[in-house]
Amino acid sequence: MQNIPISQSQPGMTLAKDVVRPDNPNGSPLCGKGVELTAPIIMRLQNMGVQSIIVEGHPLWLEGDKTLEELLADLDHRFRRLDDHPRMQAIKDVYRDCIINSMEGSAQNDR
Amino acid sequence: MTDRRSEILAVIKDTRSLPTIPAIIGKLNAMSVSDKASIQEMARMVSSDQVLSARVLRLANSPSYGFYRVSTISNAMILLGVDVVKSLALSSSIFEIMEKSVLGLWEHSLGAGVAANIIAKRLRLHDCEEISTAALLHDIGKVIMKIKFPDEYSQLLSSIHNDENYFQEAELELFGIDHAEVGGWLAKYWFLPDKLIEPIACHHDVEKAGNHQVKASVVHLADILIKASGFGFSGDDVVHPLSELAWQRLNLNDVIIRDIIEELEDKMVEVKNFTLELQSADAL
């Protein structure tokens, strides 16, 4: 999933998290997760003052965004002193799965 | 090395150059010792300092506390507890420095607070708010070291970069004392309770903790997990091994650790947004 500015959102993207009112974050959400965005929904959210939304996958490539390969290489780098720690390797595998999952939705969107 | 260590402690203890402790905190300390003062009275006193209240509320609303929306000091005291509000008041000026000059460390601390909150809730521990606060404050010793010894601190950072050392190893080599001990000392100097001092002082060495080994273990794990997720910059980018004792004290297993990491990674998408919003608000 990816956090994107509302101005860059496009119809067809799917919300990965509820969108809440910026002035009342504890109130009922403006739009629930799982909803596929349409032009009227985007306009409504913009009018309510929403700045950014979290969508499925990684539909938008912003400057400085890392590819899946780069993210996994960074993970390897952070765990570089833990090769002989089986427990830490297991923890690293969980992170690897999380990274892959968070990026995979984008592949589906591209298809 | 012992000489160097006591020399360092002496410089840190020189309160003239420590970030100032608001006078209000002294009164608050006196009040919380006497049982007569009500939360309302204490809240009224903190609220009388507007700058301090604003700083405290900003921290109380940070994702480290699971996105409470707290708009008054009195609510913060009820929701988070007097000790937590007191620690936030004491540390708010240091967080101010962190946000401005060591952004990576501020992000790391905030992320550790979020991780500790998730761990404490998943393990159904008591004192979730205190544990999150200890995690938020766990590297506060680094900021003090940076303020007190700016030249040595940059030397430290470059030596870590060149030698691939852990931050703590390089600190011990250069200063004879590490940020955990310094942070623990500072917490003690502020009269924070043991349940906050021990996790700060023992987050690299859970064994050293006395009555609060479980809390120290949570902060130890939170520090490791947030470094593993690559959020913020604590001084080095190498993940530490998790202590076997912490694993046992928290009764962890593969299922629980997976749940915690998945929830943390999910949450971090929102937290990244929170720090970006703070930065753009500051830029205005």
Short mmCIF file of C-alpha atoms in Angstrom, two decimals:
data_model
loop_
_atom_site.label_atom_id
_atom_site.label_comp_id
_atom_site.label_asym_id
_atom_site.label_seq_id
_atom_site.Cartn_x
_atom_site.Cartn_y
_atom_site.Cartn_z
CA MET A 1 0.00 0.00 0.00
CA GLN A 2 1.05 3.55 -0.62
CA ASN A 3 0.37 6.93 0.89
CA ILE A 4 -0.31 9.39 -1.91
CA PRO A 5 -1.35 13.04 -2.08
CA ILE A 6 -5.03 13.35 -2.93
CA SER A 7 -4.09 15.53 -5.92
CA GLN A 8 -2.33 12.54 -7.49
CA SER A 9 -5.12 10.05 -6.90
CA GLN A 10 -6.85 8.53 -9.91
CA PRO A 11 -10.19 6.81 -10.47
CA GLY A 12 -9.67 3.04 -10.28
CA MET A 13 -7.27 3.13 -7.31
CA THR A 14 -8.46 1.16 -4.26
CA LEU A 15 -8.39 2.57 -0.72
CA ALA A 16 -6.22 0.48 1.62
CA LYS A 17 -7.32 2.39 4.73
CA ASP A 18 -10.37 4.32 5.83
CA VAL A 19 -10.27 8.02 5.02
CA VAL A 20 -11.20 10.16 8.02
CA ARG A 21 -12.20 13.81 8.27
CA PRO A 22 -9.06 15.88 8.91
CA ASP A 23 -10.95 18.01 11.44
CA ASN A 24 -12.54 15.04 13.21
CA PRO A 25 -10.32 11.96 12.89
CA ASN A 26 -12.27 10.05 15.53
CA GLY A 27 -15.59 10.47 13.72
CA SER A 28 -17.01 7.97 11.26
CA PRO A 29 -14.82 7.64 8.16
CA LEU A 30 -15.64 9.58 5.02
CA CYS A 31 -14.84 6.58 2.87
CA GLY A 32 -14.07 3.00 3.89
CA LYS A 33 -11.13 0.84 2.88
CA GLY A 34 -11.66 -1.39 -0.10
CA VAL A 35 -13.61 1.31 -1.97
CA GLU A 36 -12.54 1.86 -5.58
CA LEU A 37 -12.08 5.56 -6.21
CA THR A 38 -14.19 7.40 -8.77
CA ALA A 39 -13.84 11.00 -9.94
CA PRO A 40 -16.80 12.21 -7.78
CA ILE A 41 -15.39 10.49 -4.67
CA ILE A 42 -11.98 12.08 -5.22
CA MET A 43 -13.57 15.50 -5.67
CA ARG A 44 -15.66 15.05 -2.52
CA LEU A 45 -12.60 14.06 -0.46
CA GLN A 46 -10.68 17.05 -1.81
CA ASN A 47 -13.55 19.35 -0.87
CA MET A 48 -13.52 17.96 2.66
CA GLY A 49 -9.89 19.01 3.03
CA VAL A 50 -8.32 15.53 2.84
CA GLN A 51 -4.63 15.90 1.96
CA SER A 52 -3.52 12.34 1.40
CA ILE A 53 -4.92 8.84 1.15
CA ILE A 54 -3.53 5.32 1.48
CA VAL A 55 -4.18 3.11 -1.51
CA GLU A 56 -3.51 -0.54 -2.39
CA GLY A 57 -0.29 -1.47 -4.11
CA HIS A 58 2.18 1.10 -5.35
CA PRO A 59 0.39 2.78 -8.24
CA LEU A 60 2.38 5.99 -8.23
CA TRP A 61 6.12 6.37 -8.74
CA LEU A 62 7.40 9.46 -7.01
CA GLU A 63 10.94 10.75 -7.13
CA GLY A 64 13.08 8.79 -4.69
CA ASP A 65 10.72 5.81 -4.50
CA LYS A 66 12.54 2.52 -4.30
CA THR A 67 11.81 -0.57 -6.37
CA LEU A 68 11.07 -3.91 -4.72
CA GLU A 69 14.62 -5.07 -5.51
CA GLU A 70 16.09 -1.96 -3.88
CA LEU A 71 13.90 -2.34 -0.79
CA LEU A 72 14.96 -5.97 -0.38
CA ALA A 73 18.63 -5.08 -0.87
CA ASP A 74 18.27 -2.42 1.86
CA LEU A 75 16.74 -5.05 4.15
CA ASP A 76 19.69 -7.39 3.51
CA HIS A 77 22.02 -4.50 4.29
CA ARG A 78 20.34 -3.72 7.63
CA PHE A 79 20.58 -7.39 8.68
CA ARG A 80 24.19 -7.76 7.46
CA ARG A 81 25.64 -8.62 10.87
CA LEU A 82 23.04 -11.25 11.70
CA ASP A 83 23.78 -14.08 9.30
CA ASP A 84 24.39 -16.59 12.09
CA HIS A 85 21.31 -15.66 14.15
CA PRO A 86 18.52 -18.05 13.12
CA ARG A 87 15.89 -16.09 15.09
CA MET A 88 16.86 -12.79 13.51
CA GLN A 89 16.81 -14.45 10.08
CA ALA A 90 13.24 -15.56 10.81
CA ILE A 91 12.36 -11.98 11.77
CA LYS A 92 13.97 -10.75 8.58
CA ASP A 93 11.81 -13.19 6.58
CA VAL A 94 8.67 -11.62 8.09
CA TYR A 95 9.89 -8.18 6.98
CA ARG A 96 10.67 -9.56 3.53
CA ASP A 97 7.08 -10.87 3.25
CA CYS A 98 5.68 -7.50 4.39
CA ILE A 99 7.75 -5.61 1.82
CA ILE A 100 6.74 -7.97 -0.99
CA ASN A 101 3.05 -7.79 0.02
CA SER A 102 3.08 -4.01 0.20
CA MET A 103 4.47 -3.73 -3.31
CA GLU A 104 2.58 -6.56 -4.96
CA GLY A 105 -0.79 -4.82 -5.28
CA SER A 106 0.80 -2.49 -7.79
CA ALA A 107 1.57 -5.35 -10.12
CA GLN A 108 -2.11 -6.27 -10.03
CA ASN A 109 -3.08 -2.69 -10.82
CA ASP A 110 -0.76 -2.63 -13.78
CA ARG A 111 -2.28 -5.73 -15.26
CA MET B 1 38.59 4.90 30.88
CA THR B 2 36.81 5.35 34.22
CA ASP B 3 38.24 8.87 34.44
CA ARG B 4 36.95 9.73 31.03
CA ARG B 5 33.57 8.31 32.03
CA SER B 6 33.27 10.37 35.21
CA GLU B 7 34.51 13.43 33.33
CA ILE B 8 31.72 12.92 30.79
CA LEU B 9 29.11 12.46 33.50
CA ALA B 10 30.33 15.61 35.24
CA VAL B 11 29.88 17.65 32.06
CA ILE B 12 26.42 16.21 31.51
CA LYS B 13 25.47 16.85 35.10
CA ASP B 14 26.43 20.49 34.75
CA THR B 15 22.87 21.65 34.71
CA ARG B 16 23.66 25.11 33.48
CA SER B 17 23.80 23.85 29.93
CA LEU B 18 21.16 21.14 30.20
CA PRO B 19 17.93 21.88 28.39
CA THR B 20 16.04 23.89 30.97
CA ILE B 21 13.57 22.14 33.17
CA PRO B 22 10.43 24.22 33.24
CA ALA B 23 9.80 25.58 36.74
CA ILE B 24 6.34 24.11 36.49
CA ILE B 25 7.78 20.61 36.57
CA GLY B 26 9.29 21.20 39.99
CA LYS B 27 5.88 22.21 41.26
CA LEU B 28 4.31 19.24 39.50
CA ASN B 29 6.80 16.90 41.16
CA ALA B 30 5.94 18.35 44.54
CA MET B 31 2.26 18.05 43.79
CA SER B 32 2.35 14.44 42.60
CA VAL B 33 4.24 13.46 45.75
CA SER B 34 1.53 14.88 47.98
CA ASP B 35 -1.67 12.91 47.58
CA LYS B 36 -3.79 15.95 48.13
CA ALA B 37 -3.39 17.45 44.68
CA SER B 38 -6.02 16.40 42.18
CA ILE B 39 -5.36 15.70 38.51
CA GLN B 40 -7.42 18.79 37.74
CA GLU B 41 -5.16 21.01 39.82
CA MET B 42 -2.04 19.56 38.22
CA ALA B 43 -3.55 19.93 34.77
CA ARG B 44 -4.45 23.56 35.46
CA MET B 45 -0.85 24.26 36.39
CA VAL B 46 0.64 22.72 33.24
CA SER B 47 -2.01 24.47 31.11
CA SER B 48 -0.94 27.82 32.53
CA ASP B 49 2.19 27.54 30.39
CA GLN B 50 0.87 27.67 26.86
CA VAL B 51 4.05 26.80 25.03
CA LEU B 52 4.66 23.83 27.28
CA SER B 53 1.07 22.61 26.94
CA ALA B 54 1.25 22.87 23.17
CA ARG B 55 4.43 20.80 23.12
CA VAL B 56 2.99 18.19 25.46
CA LEU B 57 -0.22 17.87 23.46
CA ARG B 58 1.74 17.52 20.27
CA LEU B 59 3.64 14.57 21.71
CA ALA B 60 0.52 13.12 23.35
CA ASN B 61 -1.14 13.13 19.92
CA SER B 62 1.79 11.44 18.23
CA PRO B 63 1.20 7.94 16.88
CA SER B 64 3.27 6.51 19.74
CA TYR B 65 0.09 6.48 21.77
CA GLY B 66 -2.02 4.81 19.13
CA PHE B 67 -3.54 8.01 17.78
CA TYR B 68 -5.41 9.32 20.75
CA ARG B 69 -6.88 12.71 19.96
CA VAL B 70 -6.15 14.65 23.10
CA SER B 71 -7.01 18.31 23.12
CA THR B 72 -6.52 19.28 26.76
CA ILE B 73 -3.82 18.63 29.34
CA SER B 74 -6.40 17.35 31.75
CA ASN B 75 -7.55 14.74 29.20
CA ALA B 76 -3.93 13.81 28.55
CA MET B 77 -3.40 13.28 32.27
CA ILE B 78 -6.43 11.03 32.53
CA LEU B 79 -5.75 9.07 29.33
CA LEU B 80 -1.97 8.79 29.56
CA GLY B 81 -1.36 9.26 33.26
CA VAL B 82 0.41 11.96 35.26
CA ASP B 83 3.82 10.29 34.94
CA VAL B 84 3.58 10.23 31.17
CA VAL B 85 2.50 13.87 30.92
CA LYS B 86 5.30 14.83 33.27
CA SER B 87 7.87 12.97 31.16
CA LEU B 88 6.52 14.58 28.01
CA ALA B 89 6.75 18.01 29.60
CA LEU B 90 10.32 17.31 30.66
CA SER B 91 11.43 15.90 27.34
CA SER B 92 9.50 18.22 25.04
CA SER B 93 12.36 20.69 24.76
CA ILE B 94 14.71 17.84 23.82
CA PHE B 95 12.27 16.61 21.20
CA GLU B 96 12.19 20.15 19.85
CA ILE B 97 15.97 20.00 19.43
CA MET B 98 15.72 16.53 17.92
CA GLU B 99 13.11 17.56 15.38
CA LYS B 100 15.21 20.47 14.24
CA SER B 101 18.71 19.03 14.23
CA VAL B 102 18.50 15.24 14.36
CA LEU B 103 15.40 14.44 12.37
CA GLY B 104 16.44 10.83 11.76
CA LEU B 105 16.71 10.22 15.50
CA TRP B 106 13.34 11.86 16.13
CA GLU B 107 11.77 9.54 13.56
CA HIS B 108 13.53 6.55 15.10
CA SER B 109 12.24 7.51 18.57
CA LEU B 110 8.72 8.10 17.34
CA GLY B 111 8.78 4.77 15.49
CA ALA B 112 10.08 2.97 18.58
CA GLY B 113 7.18 4.48 20.54
CA VAL B 114 4.73 3.15 17.96
CA ALA B 115 6.36 -0.29 17.99
CA ALA B 116 6.36 -0.45 21.80
CA ASN B 117 2.68 0.47 21.88
CA ILE B 118 1.84 -2.32 19.44
CA ILE B 119 3.97 -4.87 21.34
CA ALA B 120 2.53 -3.91 24.75
CA LYS B 121 -1.03 -4.13 23.46
CA ARG B 122 -0.48 -7.43 21.64
CA LEU B 123 1.04 -8.94 24.79
CA ARG B 124 -1.70 -7.37 26.93
CA LEU B 125 0.77 -5.75 29.27
CA HIS B 126 -0.17 -3.19 31.88
CA ASP B 127 1.14 0.35 31.63
CA CYS B 128 1.06 0.53 27.81
CA GLU B 129 1.39 4.31 27.95
CA GLU B 130 4.44 4.22 30.21
CA ILE B 131 6.05 1.63 27.95
CA SER B 132 5.42 3.78 24.86
CA THR B 133 6.86 6.77 26.67
CA ALA B 134 9.98 4.88 27.67
CA ALA B 135 10.42 3.86 24.03
CA LEU B 136 9.88 7.42 22.85
CA LEU B 137 12.61 8.53 25.28
CA HIS B 138 14.96 5.54 24.93
CA ASP B 139 17.64 7.36 22.90
CA ILE B 140 17.40 10.68 24.70
CA GLY B 141 20.98 10.16 25.92
CA LYS B 142 22.16 10.53 22.31
CA VAL B 143 20.69 14.03 22.07
CA ILE B 144 22.36 15.12 25.29
CA MET B 145 25.69 13.72 24.10
CA LYS B 146 25.28 15.57 20.82
CA ILE B 147 24.50 18.84 22.63
CA LYS B 148 27.30 18.50 25.16
CA PHE B 149 29.99 17.05 22.90
CA PRO B 150 29.22 18.23 19.37
CA ASP B 151 32.72 17.59 17.97
CA GLU B 152 33.17 14.17 19.48
CA TYR B 153 29.66 13.27 18.41
CA SER B 154 30.38 13.96 14.73
CA GLN B 155 33.64 12.06 15.12
CA LEU B 156 31.59 9.20 16.52
CA LEU B 157 29.20 9.20 13.57
CA SER B 158 32.00 9.16 11.02
CA SER B 159 33.85 6.38 12.84
CA ILE B 160 30.66 4.30 12.76
CA HIS B 161 30.33 4.98 9.06
CA ASN B 162 33.92 3.93 8.37
CA ASP B 163 34.29 0.97 10.70
CA GLU B 164 30.79 -0.49 10.44
CA ASN B 165 30.55 -0.47 14.23
CA TYR B 166 27.39 -0.52 16.26
CA PHE B 167 26.71 2.94 17.66
CA GLN B 168 26.97 1.72 21.22
CA GLU B 169 30.35 0.02 20.64
CA ALA B 170 31.77 3.21 19.18
CA GLU B 171 30.36 5.26 22.07
CA LEU B 172 31.95 3.03 24.68
CA GLU B 173 35.23 3.21 22.82
CA LEU B 174 35.19 7.01 22.57
CA PHE B 175 33.37 8.12 25.72
CA GLY B 176 33.61 5.10 28.03
CA ILE B 177 29.88 5.48 28.57
CA ASP B 178 26.89 4.82 26.31
CA HIS B 179 23.68 6.72 25.55
CA ALA B 180 21.55 4.25 27.52
CA GLU B 181 23.40 5.01 30.74
CA VAL B 182 23.35 8.75 30.04
CA GLY B 183 19.61 8.62 29.24
CA GLY B 184 18.92 6.64 32.40
CA TRP B 185 20.88 9.16 34.39
CA LEU B 186 18.90 12.04 32.88
CA ALA B 187 15.61 10.29 33.66
CA LYS B 188 16.75 9.85 37.23
CA TYR B 189 17.81 13.48 37.42
CA TRP B 190 14.30 14.41 36.30
CA PHE B 191 12.80 12.24 39.06
CA LEU B 192 11.00 10.03 36.57
CA PRO B 193 9.75 6.76 38.06
CA ASP B 194 11.83 3.54 37.85
CA LYS B 195 9.41 2.08 35.36
CA LEU B 196 10.64 4.72 32.89
CA ILE B 197 14.28 4.90 34.03
CA GLU B 198 15.01 1.17 33.78
CA PRO B 199 13.73 0.62 30.22
CA ILE B 200 15.71 3.66 29.04
CA ALA B 201 18.91 2.66 30.86
CA CYS B 202 18.67 -1.05 29.97
CA HIS B 203 17.30 -1.08 26.43
CA HIS B 204 20.54 -2.63 25.15
CA ASP B 205 21.06 -4.83 28.18
CA VAL B 206 17.77 -6.16 29.51
CA GLU B 207 19.60 -8.23 32.11
CA LYS B 208 20.59 -5.08 34.01
CA ALA B 209 16.99 -4.09 34.64
CA GLY B 210 15.63 -4.80 38.11
CA ASN B 211 11.89 -4.77 38.63
CA HIS B 212 11.06 -3.65 35.13
CA GLN B 213 12.66 -6.29 32.93
CA VAL B 214 9.48 -6.80 30.95
CA LYS B 215 9.23 -3.10 30.09
CA ALA B 216 12.94 -2.98 29.24
CA SER B 217 12.42 -6.03 26.99
CA VAL B 218 9.60 -4.30 25.11
CA VAL B 219 11.75 -1.21 24.48
CA HIS B 220 14.67 -3.45 23.44
CA LEU B 221 12.42 -5.25 20.93
CA ALA B 222 10.79 -2.01 19.73
CA ASP B 223 14.23 -0.51 19.03
CA ILE B 224 15.22 -3.58 17.01
CA LEU B 225 11.99 -3.79 15.04
CA ILE B 226 11.95 -0.13 14.04
CA LYS B 227 15.56 -0.37 12.88
CA ALA B 228 14.65 -3.51 10.94
CA SER B 229 11.87 -1.65 9.22
CA GLY B 230 14.36 1.01 8.13
CA PHE B 231 12.39 3.98 9.48
CA GLY B 232 14.39 6.91 10.82
CA PHE B 233 18.10 6.89 11.61
CA SER B 234 19.41 6.15 15.09
CA GLY B 235 23.10 6.68 14.34
CA ASP B 236 23.87 3.40 12.60
CA ASP B 237 21.85 1.28 10.21
CA VAL B 238 22.68 -2.18 11.57
CA VAL B 239 19.96 -4.24 13.23
CA HIS B 240 20.95 -5.60 16.65
CA PRO B 241 20.35 -9.20 17.67
CA LEU B 242 17.37 -9.71 19.95
CA SER B 243 18.36 -10.74 23.45
CA GLU B 244 17.38 -14.27 24.43
CA LEU B 245 16.32 -13.00 27.84
CA ALA B 246 13.94 -10.44 26.29
CA TRP B 247 12.45 -13.19 24.10
CA GLN B 248 11.78 -15.27 27.20
CA ARG B 249 10.57 -12.45 29.41
CA LEU B 250 7.97 -11.49 26.81
CA ASN B 251 6.99 -15.13 26.09
CA LEU B 252 7.41 -14.50 22.40
CA ASN B 253 6.89 -17.06 19.67
CA ASP B 254 7.00 -16.98 15.87
CA VAL B 255 3.26 -16.31 15.54
CA ILE B 256 3.24 -13.36 17.96
CA ILE B 257 6.34 -11.79 16.43
CA ARG B 258 4.81 -12.07 12.94
CA ASP B 259 1.58 -10.43 14.16
CA ILE B 260 3.53 -7.60 15.75
CA ILE B 261 5.71 -6.93 12.71
CA GLU B 262 2.75 -7.03 10.32
CA GLU B 263 0.78 -4.60 12.46
CA LEU B 264 3.79 -2.33 12.83
CA GLU B 265 4.51 -2.25 9.09
CA ASP B 266 0.84 -1.51 8.43
CA LYS B 267 0.86 1.31 10.97
CA MET B 268 4.10 2.81 9.67
CA VAL B 269 2.40 3.79 6.41
CA GLU B 270 0.31 6.21 8.48
CA VAL B 271 3.20 7.25 10.72
CA LYS B 272 5.31 8.28 7.72
CA ASN B 273 2.46 10.58 6.80
CA PHE B 274 2.40 11.99 10.34
CA THR B 275 6.07 12.98 10.28
CA LEU B 276 5.71 14.47 6.79
CA GLU B 277 2.75 16.56 7.99
CA LEU B 278 4.77 17.77 10.99
CA GLN B 279 7.63 18.80 8.74
CA SER B 280 5.40 20.68 6.34
CA ALA B 281 3.61 22.36 9.25
CA ASP B 282 7.01 23.49 10.56
CA ALA B 283 8.01 24.79 7.15
CA LEU B 284 4.98 27.11 7.01
#
